[in-house]
CSV table of C-alpha atoms and ligand atoms in Angstrom, one decimal:
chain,number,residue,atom,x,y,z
S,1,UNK,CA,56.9,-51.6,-21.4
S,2,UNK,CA,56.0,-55.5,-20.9
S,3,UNK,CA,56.4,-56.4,-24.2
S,4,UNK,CA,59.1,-59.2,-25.2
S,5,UNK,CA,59.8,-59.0,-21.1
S,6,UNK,CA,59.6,-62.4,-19.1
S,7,UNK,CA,57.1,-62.2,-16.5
S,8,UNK,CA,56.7,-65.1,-13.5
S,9,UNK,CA,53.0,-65.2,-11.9
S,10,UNK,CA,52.6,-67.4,-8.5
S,11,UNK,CA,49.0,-68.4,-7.6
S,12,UNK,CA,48.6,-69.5,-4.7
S,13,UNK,CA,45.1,-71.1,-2.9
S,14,UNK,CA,42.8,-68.6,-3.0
S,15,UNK,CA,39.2,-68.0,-3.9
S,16,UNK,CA,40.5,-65.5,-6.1
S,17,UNK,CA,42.7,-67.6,-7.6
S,18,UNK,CA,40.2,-67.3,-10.5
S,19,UNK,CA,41.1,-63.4,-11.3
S,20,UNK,CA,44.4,-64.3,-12.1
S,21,UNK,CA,43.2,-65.5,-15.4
S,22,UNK,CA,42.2,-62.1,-16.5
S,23,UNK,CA,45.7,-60.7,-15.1
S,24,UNK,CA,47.3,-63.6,-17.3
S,25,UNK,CA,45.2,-62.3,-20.6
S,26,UNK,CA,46.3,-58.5,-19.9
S,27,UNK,CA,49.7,-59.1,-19.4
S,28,UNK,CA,49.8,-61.5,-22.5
S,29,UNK,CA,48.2,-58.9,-24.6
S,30,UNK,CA,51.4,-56.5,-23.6
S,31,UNK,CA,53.8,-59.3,-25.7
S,32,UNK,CA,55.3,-60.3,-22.5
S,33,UNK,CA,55.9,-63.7,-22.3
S,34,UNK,CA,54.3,-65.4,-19.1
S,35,UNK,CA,55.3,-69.0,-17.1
S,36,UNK,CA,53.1,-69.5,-14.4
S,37,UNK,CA,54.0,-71.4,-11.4
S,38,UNK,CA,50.8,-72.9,-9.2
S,39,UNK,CA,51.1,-74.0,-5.8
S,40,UNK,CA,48.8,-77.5,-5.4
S,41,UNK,CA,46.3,-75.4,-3.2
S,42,UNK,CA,45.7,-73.3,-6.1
S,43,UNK,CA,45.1,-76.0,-8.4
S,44,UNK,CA,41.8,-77.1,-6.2
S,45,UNK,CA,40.3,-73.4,-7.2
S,46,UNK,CA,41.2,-73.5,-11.2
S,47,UNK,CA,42.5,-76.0,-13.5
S,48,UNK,CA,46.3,-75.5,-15.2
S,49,UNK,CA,44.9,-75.9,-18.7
S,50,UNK,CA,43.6,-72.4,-18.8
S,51,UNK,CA,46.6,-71.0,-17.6
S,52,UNK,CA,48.5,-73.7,-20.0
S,53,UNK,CA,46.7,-72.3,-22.8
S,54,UNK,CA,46.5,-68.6,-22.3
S,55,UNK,CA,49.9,-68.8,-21.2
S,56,UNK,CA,51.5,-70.7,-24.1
S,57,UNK,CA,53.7,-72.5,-21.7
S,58,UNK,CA,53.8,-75.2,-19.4
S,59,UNK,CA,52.6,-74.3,-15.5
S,60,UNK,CA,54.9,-75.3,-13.4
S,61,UNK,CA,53.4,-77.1,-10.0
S,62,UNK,CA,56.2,-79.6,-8.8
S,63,UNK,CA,59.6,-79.6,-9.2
S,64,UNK,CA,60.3,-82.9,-9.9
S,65,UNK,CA,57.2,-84.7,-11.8
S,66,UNK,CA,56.8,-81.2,-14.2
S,67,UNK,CA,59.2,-80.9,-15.7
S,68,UNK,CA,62.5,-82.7,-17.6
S,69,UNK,CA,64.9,-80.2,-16.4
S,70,UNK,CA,65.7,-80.4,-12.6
S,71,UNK,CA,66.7,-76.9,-13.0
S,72,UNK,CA,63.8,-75.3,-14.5
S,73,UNK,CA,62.9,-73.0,-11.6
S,74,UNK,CA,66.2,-71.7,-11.4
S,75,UNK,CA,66.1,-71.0,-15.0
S,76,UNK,CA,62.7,-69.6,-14.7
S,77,UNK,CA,63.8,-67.6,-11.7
S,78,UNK,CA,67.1,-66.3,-13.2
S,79,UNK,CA,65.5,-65.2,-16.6
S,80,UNK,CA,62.4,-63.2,-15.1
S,81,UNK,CA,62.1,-59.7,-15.4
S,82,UNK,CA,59.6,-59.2,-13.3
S,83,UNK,CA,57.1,-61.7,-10.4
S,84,UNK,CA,54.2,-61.2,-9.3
S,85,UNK,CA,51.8,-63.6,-6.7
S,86,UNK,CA,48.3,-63.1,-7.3
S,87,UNK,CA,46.7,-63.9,-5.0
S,88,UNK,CA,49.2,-64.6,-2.3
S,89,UNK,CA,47.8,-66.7,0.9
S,90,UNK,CA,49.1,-66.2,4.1
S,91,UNK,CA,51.5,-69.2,3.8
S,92,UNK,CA,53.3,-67.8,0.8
S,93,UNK,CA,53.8,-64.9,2.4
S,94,UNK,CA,55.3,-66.7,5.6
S,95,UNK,CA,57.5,-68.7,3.7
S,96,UNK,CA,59.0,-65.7,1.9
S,97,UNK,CA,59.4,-64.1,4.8
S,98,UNK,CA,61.2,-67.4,6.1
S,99,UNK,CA,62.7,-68.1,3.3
S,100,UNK,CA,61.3,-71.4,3.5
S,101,UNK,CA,61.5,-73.5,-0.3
S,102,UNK,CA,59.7,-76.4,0.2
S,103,UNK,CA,57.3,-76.4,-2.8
S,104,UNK,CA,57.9,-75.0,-7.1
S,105,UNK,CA,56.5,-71.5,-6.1
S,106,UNK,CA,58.8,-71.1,-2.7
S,107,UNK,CA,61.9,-72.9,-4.4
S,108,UNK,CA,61.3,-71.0,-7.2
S,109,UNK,CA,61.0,-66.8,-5.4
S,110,UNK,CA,64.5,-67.9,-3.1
S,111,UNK,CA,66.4,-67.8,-6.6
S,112,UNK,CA,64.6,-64.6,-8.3
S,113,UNK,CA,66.4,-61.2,-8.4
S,114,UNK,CA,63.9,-58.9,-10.4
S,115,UNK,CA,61.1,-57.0,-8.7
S,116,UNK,CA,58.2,-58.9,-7.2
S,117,UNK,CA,55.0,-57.5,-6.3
S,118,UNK,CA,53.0,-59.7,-4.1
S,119,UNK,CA,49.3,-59.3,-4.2
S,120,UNK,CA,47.9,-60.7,-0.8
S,121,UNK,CA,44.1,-62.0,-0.8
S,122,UNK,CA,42.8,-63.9,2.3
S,123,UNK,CA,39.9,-63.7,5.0
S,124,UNK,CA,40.2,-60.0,6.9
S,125,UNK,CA,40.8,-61.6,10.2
S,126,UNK,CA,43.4,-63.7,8.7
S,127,UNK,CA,45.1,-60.2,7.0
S,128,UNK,CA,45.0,-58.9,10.0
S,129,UNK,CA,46.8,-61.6,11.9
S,130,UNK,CA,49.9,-59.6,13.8
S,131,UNK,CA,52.2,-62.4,12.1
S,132,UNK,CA,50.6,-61.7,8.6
S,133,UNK,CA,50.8,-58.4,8.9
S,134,UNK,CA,54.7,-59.1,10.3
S,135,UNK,CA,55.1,-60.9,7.2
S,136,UNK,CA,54.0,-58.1,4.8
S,137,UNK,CA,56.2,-55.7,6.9
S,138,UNK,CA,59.5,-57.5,6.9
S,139,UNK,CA,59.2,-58.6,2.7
S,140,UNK,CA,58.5,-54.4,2.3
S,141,UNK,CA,61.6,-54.1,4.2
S,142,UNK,CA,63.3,-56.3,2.0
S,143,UNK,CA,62.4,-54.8,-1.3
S,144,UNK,CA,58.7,-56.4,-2.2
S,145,UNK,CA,56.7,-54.1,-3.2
S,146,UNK,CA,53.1,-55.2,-1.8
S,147,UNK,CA,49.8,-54.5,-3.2
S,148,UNK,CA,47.3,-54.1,-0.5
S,149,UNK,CA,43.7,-56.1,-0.6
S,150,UNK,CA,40.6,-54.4,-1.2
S,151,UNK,CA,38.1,-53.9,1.4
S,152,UNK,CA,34.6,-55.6,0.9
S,153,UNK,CA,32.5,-58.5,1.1
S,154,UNK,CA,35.1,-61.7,0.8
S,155,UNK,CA,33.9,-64.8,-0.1
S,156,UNK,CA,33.3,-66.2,3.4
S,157,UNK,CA,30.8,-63.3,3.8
S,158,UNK,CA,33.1,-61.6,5.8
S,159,UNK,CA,33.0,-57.7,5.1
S,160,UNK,CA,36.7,-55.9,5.1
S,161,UNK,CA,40.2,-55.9,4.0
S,162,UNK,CA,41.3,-58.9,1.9
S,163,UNK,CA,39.8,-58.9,-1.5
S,164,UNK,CA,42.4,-59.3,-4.6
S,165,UNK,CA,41.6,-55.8,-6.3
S,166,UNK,CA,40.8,-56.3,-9.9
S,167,UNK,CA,42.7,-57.7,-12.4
S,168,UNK,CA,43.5,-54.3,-14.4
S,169,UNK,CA,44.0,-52.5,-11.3
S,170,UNK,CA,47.1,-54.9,-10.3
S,171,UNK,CA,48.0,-54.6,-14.1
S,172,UNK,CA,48.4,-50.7,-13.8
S,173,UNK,CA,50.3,-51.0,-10.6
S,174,UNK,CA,52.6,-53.3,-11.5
S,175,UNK,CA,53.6,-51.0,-14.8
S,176,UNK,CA,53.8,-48.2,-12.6
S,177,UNK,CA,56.1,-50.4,-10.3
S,178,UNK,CA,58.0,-51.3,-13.3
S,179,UNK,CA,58.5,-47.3,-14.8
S,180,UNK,CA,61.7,-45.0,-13.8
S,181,UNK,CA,60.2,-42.2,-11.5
S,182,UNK,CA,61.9,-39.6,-13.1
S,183,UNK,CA,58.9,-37.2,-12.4
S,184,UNK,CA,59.4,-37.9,-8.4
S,185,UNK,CA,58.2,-35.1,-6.2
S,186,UNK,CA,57.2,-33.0,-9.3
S,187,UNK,CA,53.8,-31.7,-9.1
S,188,UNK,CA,51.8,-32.1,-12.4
S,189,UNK,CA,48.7,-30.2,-13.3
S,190,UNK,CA,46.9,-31.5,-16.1
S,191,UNK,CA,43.6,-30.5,-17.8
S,192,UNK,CA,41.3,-32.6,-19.9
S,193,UNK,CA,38.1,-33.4,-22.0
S,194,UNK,CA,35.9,-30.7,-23.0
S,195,UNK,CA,33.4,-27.7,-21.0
S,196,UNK,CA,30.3,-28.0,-21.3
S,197,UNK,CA,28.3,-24.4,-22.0
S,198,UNK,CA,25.2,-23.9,-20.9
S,199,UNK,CA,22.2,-22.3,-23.4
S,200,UNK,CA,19.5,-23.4,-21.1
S,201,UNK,CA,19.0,-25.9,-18.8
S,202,UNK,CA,18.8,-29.2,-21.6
S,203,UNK,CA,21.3,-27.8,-23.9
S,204,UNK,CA,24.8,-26.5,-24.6
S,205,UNK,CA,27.9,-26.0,-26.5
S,206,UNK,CA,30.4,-28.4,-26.2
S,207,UNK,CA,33.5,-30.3,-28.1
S,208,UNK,CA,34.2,-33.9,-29.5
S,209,UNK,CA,36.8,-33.9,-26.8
S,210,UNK,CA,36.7,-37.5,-25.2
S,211,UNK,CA,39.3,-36.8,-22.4
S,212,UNK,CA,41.3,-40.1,-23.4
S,213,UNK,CA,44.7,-38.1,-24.1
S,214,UNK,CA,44.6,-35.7,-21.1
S,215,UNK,CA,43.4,-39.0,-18.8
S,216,UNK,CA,46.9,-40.7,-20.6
S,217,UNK,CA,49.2,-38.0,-19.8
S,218,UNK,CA,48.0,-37.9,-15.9
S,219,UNK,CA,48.3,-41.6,-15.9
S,220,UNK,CA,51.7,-41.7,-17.9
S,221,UNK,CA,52.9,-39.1,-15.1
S,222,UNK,CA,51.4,-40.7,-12.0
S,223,UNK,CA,53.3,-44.1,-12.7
S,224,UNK,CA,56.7,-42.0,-13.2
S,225,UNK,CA,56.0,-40.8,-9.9
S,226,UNK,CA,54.5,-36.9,-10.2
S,227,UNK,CA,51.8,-35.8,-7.8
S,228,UNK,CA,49.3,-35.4,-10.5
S,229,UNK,CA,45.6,-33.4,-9.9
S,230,UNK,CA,43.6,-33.1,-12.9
S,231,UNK,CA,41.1,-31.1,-13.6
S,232,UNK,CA,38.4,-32.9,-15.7
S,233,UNK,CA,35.7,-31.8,-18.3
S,234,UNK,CA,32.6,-33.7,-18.1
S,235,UNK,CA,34.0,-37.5,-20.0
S,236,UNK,CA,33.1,-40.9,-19.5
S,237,UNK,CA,36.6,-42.6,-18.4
S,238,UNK,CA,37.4,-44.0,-15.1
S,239,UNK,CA,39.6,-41.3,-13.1
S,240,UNK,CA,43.4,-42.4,-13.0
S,241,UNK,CA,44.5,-44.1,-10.2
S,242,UNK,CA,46.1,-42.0,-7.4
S,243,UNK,CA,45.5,-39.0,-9.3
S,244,UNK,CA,43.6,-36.2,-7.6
S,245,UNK,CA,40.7,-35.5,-10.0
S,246,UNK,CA,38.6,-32.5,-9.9
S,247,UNK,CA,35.7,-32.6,-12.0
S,248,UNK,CA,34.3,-29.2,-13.9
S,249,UNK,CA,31.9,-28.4,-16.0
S,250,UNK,CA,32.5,-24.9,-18.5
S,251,UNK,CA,35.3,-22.9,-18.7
S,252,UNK,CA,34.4,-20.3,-15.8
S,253,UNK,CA,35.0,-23.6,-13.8
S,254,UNK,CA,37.9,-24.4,-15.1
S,255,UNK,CA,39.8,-21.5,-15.1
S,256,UNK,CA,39.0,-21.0,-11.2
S,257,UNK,CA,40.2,-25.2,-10.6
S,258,UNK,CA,43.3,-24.7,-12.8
S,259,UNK,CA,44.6,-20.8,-11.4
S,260,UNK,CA,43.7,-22.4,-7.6
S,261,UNK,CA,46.3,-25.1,-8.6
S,262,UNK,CA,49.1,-23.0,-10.0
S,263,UNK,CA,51.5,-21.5,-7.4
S,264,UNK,CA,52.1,-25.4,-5.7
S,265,UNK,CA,53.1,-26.9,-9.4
S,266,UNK,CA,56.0,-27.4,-11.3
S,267,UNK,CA,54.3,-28.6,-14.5
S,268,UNK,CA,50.8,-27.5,-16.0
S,269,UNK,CA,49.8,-29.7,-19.2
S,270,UNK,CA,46.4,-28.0,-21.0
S,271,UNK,CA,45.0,-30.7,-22.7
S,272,UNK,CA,41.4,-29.8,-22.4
S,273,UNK,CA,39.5,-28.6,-24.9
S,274,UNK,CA,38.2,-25.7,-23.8
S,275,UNK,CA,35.2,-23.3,-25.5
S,276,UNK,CA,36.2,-20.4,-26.8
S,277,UNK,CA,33.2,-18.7,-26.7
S,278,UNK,CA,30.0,-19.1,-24.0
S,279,UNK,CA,26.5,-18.0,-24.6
S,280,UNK,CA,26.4,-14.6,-22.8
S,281,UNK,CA,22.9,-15.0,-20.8
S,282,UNK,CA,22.1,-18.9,-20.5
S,283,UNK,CA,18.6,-19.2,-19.9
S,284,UNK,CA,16.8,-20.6,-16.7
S,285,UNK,CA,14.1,-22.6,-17.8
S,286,UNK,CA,14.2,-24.3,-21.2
S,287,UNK,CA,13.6,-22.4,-24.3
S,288,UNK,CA,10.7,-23.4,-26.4
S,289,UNK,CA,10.4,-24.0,-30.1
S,290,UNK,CA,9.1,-21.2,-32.3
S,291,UNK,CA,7.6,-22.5,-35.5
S,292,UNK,CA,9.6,-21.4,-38.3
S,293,UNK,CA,11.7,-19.1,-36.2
S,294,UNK,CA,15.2,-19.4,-36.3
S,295,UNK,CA,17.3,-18.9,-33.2
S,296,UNK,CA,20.1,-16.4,-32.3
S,297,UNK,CA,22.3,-17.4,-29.1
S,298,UNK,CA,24.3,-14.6,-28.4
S,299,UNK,CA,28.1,-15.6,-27.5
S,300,UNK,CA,30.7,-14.1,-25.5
S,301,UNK,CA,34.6,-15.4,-24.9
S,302,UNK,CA,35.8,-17.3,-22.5
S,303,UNK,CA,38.5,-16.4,-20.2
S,304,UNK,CA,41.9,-18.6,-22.0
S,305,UNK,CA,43.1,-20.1,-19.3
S,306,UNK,CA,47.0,-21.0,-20.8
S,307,UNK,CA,47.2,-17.4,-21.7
S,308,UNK,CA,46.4,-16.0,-18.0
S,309,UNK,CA,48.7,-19.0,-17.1
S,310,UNK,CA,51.3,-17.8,-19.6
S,311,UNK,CA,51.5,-14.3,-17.5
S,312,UNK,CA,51.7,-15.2,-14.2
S,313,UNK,CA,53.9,-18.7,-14.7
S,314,UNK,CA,56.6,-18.5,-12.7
S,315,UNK,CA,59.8,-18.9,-14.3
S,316,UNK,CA,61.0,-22.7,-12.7
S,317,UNK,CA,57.4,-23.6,-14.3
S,318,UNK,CA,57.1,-25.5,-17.3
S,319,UNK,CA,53.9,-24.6,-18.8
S,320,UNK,CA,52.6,-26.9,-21.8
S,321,UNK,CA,49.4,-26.3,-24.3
S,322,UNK,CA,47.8,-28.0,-26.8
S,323,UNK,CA,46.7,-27.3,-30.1
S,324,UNK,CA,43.9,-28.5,-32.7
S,325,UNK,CA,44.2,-27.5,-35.9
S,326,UNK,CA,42.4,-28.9,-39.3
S,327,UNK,CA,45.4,-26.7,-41.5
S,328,UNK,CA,48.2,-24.8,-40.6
S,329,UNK,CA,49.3,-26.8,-37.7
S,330,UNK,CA,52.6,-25.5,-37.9
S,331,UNK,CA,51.9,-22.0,-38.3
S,332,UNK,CA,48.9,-21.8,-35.7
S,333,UNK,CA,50.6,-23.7,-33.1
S,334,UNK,CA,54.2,-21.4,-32.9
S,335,UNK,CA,51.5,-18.4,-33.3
S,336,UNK,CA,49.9,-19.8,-30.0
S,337,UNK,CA,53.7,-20.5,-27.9
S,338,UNK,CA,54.3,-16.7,-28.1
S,339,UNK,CA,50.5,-15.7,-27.9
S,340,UNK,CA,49.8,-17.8,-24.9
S,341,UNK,CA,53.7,-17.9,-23.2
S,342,UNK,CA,53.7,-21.6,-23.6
S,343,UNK,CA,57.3,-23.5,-23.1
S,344,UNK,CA,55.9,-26.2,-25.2
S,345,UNK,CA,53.2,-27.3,-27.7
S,346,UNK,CA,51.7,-30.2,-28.9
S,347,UNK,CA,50.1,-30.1,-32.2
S,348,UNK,CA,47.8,-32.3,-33.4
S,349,UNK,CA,45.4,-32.0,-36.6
S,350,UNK,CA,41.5,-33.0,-35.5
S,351,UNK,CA,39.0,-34.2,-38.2
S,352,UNK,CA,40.1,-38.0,-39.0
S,353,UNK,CA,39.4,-40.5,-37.3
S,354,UNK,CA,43.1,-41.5,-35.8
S,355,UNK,CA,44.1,-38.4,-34.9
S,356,UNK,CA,42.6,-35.7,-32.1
S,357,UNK,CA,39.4,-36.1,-30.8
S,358,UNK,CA,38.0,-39.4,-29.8
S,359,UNK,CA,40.5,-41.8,-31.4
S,360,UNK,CA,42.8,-44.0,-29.4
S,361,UNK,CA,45.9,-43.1,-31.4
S,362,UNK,CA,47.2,-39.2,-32.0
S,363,UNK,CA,49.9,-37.8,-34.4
S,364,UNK,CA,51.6,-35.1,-32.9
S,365,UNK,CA,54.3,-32.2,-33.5
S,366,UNK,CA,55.6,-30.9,-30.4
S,367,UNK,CA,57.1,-27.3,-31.0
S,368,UNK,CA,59.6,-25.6,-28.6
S,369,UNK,CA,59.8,-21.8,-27.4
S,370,UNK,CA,63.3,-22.1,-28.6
S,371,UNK,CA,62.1,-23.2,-32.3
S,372,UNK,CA,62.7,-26.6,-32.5
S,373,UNK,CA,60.3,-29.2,-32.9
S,374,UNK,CA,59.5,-33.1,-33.3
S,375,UNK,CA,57.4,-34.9,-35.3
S,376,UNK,CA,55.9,-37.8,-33.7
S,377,UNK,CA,54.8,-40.6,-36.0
S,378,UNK,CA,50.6,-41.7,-35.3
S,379,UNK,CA,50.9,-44.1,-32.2
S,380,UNK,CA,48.5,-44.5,-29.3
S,381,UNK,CA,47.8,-41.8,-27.0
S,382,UNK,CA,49.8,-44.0,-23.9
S,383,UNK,CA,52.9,-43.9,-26.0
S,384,UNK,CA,52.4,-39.8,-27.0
S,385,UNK,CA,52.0,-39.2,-23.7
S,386,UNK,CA,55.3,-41.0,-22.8
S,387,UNK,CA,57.3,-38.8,-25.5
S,388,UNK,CA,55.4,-36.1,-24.7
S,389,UNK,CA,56.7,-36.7,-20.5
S,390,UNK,CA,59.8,-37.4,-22.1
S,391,UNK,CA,60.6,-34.2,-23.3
S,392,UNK,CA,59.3,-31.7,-20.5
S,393,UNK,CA,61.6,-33.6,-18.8
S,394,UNK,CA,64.4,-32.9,-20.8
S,395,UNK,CA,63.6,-29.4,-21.7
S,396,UNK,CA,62.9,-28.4,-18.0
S,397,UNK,CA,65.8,-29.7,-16.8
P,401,PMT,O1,40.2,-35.6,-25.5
P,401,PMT,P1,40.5,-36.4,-26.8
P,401,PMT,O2,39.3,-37.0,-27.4
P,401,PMT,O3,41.6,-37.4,-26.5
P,401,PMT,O4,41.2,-35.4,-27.8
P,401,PMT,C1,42.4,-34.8,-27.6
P,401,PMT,C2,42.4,-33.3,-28.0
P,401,PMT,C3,42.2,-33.3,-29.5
P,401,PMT,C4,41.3,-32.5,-27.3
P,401,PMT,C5,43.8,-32.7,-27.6
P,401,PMT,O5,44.8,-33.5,-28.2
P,401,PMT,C6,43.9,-31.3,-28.0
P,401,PMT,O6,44.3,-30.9,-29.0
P,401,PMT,N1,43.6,-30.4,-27.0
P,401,PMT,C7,43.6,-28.9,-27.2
P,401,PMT,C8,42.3,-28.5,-27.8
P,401,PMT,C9,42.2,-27.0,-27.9
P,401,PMT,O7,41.4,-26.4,-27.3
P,401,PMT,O8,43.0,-26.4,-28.8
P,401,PMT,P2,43.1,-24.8,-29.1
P,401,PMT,O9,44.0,-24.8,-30.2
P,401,PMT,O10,41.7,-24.3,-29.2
P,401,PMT,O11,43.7,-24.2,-27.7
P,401,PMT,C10,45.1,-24.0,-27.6
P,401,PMT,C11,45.5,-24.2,-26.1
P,401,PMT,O12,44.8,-23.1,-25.3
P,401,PMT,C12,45.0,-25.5,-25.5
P,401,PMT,O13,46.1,-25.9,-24.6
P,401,PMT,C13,43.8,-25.1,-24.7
P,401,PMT,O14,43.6,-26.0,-23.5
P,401,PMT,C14,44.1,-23.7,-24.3
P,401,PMT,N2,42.8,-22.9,-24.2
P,401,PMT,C15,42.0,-22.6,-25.2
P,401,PMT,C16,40.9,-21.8,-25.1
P,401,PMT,C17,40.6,-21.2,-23.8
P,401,PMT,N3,39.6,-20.5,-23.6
P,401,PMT,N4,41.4,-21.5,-22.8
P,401,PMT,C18,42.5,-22.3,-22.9
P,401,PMT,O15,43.3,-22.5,-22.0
């Protein structure tokens, strides 16, 4: 989404003036091309080189001694795409407010017309300040879409609101500030990873599901503005932000999660990789080794959870599965649309190691009830998400 786009980052004096090199590295490593502009209060906290040479362009601090074009904030202004002030000091945000130019940064924000997200990071008292918070209120009202601090212990040992959150938290926000919300007010229920089986207390029967393209699609559709919950399988990744996350553990616990969930949604995306079968009397206490014996577990299926789905879906509900295959993709997944009343299917063949389970990147067919389909060339699980949003969306309606 950044990529190619013309980004402006103000820094402003701040302790955490120094966390704005990591937000300079991730929003470089999108293919966006950054100019930073420093006021001279944030040049006693970090040096311009770094930002010089992570940035690939000169850092603007003055508007006259800088630069050999008097008119290089305007030009900076006019061709952004997007601002954003990390961290933004309480004078910043008064001047904005004022609309008060008398430095590069403030000159600079009275000419921009793209969104601006200003990231504000002081003491809590000083956050708290009724003209601070004033401040914040009126820019809101005028279109600038503020991040608000963290809460913790600050740097002058004070404990509460005013910490800049961390760099890869105002990265997501500002792409989700950037995306068209053309999921608004939809509510999204998506399922993810693998369940977990018990055969006795230390052991189980599982998947190779890592969660990562289930955790993409909630993320993909909480920045396009859906209500997302998700309803997790024991994985490793950090829950999405502002997505309600439910974690489970087998299938039993699933299905219970995911039917609770169904009458309020509009959309329900099954990524998770759920066990077909369970063992049918786990045991309580850990069963021992018996030399030379081999062991029978004795299995029984598991509810399916998109079938039961499929019969009581209503019908202004869009109701996506997924499949893994290792052959017949094509045959097994329009087998599994009618079998399971799906709308949708995403296909995807497991078993190498950029495709399906664990890998960052998928390659997926997504088949239609009405018997179309489209093949989507290997990309990364972000991106299949997208498509994947893309066409729900269209197909819904
Ligand atoms: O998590 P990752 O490492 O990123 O890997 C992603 C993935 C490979 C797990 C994912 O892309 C995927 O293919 N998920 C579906 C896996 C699966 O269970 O496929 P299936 O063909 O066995 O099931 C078909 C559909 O029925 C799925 O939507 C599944 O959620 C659902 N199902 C299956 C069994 C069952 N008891 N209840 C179900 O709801």
């Amino acid at each position: 989404m950044l990529e190619n786009k013309n980004i402006l980052l103000g820094i402003t004096g701040g302790i955490a003036a120094y966390k704005a090199v990591e937000l300079l590295r991730l929003l470089k490593k999108t293919g966006a091309n950054v100019n930073v502009i420093m006021t001279k209060s944030a040049l006693e906290f970090v040096g311009r080189t770094t930002f010089e040479v992570l940035s690939e362009n000169k850092v603007l601090t003055d508007l006259f001694s800088d630069t050999d074009s008097s008119v290089k904030h305007i030009d900076l202004a006019t061709n952004a795409n997007v601002v954003i002030i990390a961290p933004a000091t309480a004078n910043i945000i008064a001047k904005l407010g004022a609309g008060i130019a008398d430095d590069a940064l403030s000159t600079t924000m009275l000419a921009v017309a793209c969104p601006v997200m200003i990231c504000p990071s002081m003491n809590t008292n000083m956050y708290q300040n009724i003209q601070v918070q004033r401040n914040l209120d009126s820019l809101e009202k005028d279109g600038f879409n503020i991040l608000d601090p963290d809460a913790g212990v600050l740097a002058c040992k004070t404990v509460g609101a005013g910490r800049l959150p961390d760099p890869w938290f105002i990265f997501d926000r500002l792409e989700a500030m950037l995306v068209k919300k053309d999921l608004k007010s939809k509510k999204i229920l998506v399922s993810a990873g693998p369940t977990v089986e018990a055969i006795d207390p230390v052991r189980f029967v599982s998947n190779h599901s890592s969660g990562k393209m289930g955790y993409a699609i909630a993320r993909a559709a909480e920045k396009r503005g859906g209500q997302v919950t998700l309803i997790s399988g024991p994985v490793t990744l950090e829950p999405p932000v502002n997505v309600e996350c439910i974690n489970v553990v087998n299938c039993e616990e699933m299905a219970e999660q995911m039917l609770s969930h169904l009458d309020e949604t509009d959309i329900i995306i099954k990524v998770a990789a759920v066990a077909d079968y369970r063992p049918v009397d786990p045991a309580d206490s850990k069963i021992k080794k018996k030399d030379n014996k081999a062991l029978s577990v004795a299995m029984t299926q598991n509810p399916d959870i998109a079938k039961l789905i499929g019969e009581k879906k209503r019908k202004d509900q869009f109701l996506v599965g997924f499949a893994a295959e290792t052959d017949d993709l094509e045959k097994n997944a329009i087998l599994k649309i009618k079998k399971k009343n799906l709308d949708m299917i995403a296909a995807n063949l497991v078993g190498s190691s950029d495709s399906g389970f664990k890998a960052d990147t998928n390659k997926v067919k997504l088949f239609f009830k009405d018997g179309s389909f489209i093949d989507i060339p290997l990309m990364d699980k972000e991106k299949v998400a997208d498509i994947l949003l893309d066409n729900i969306i269209e197909k819904k309606g």
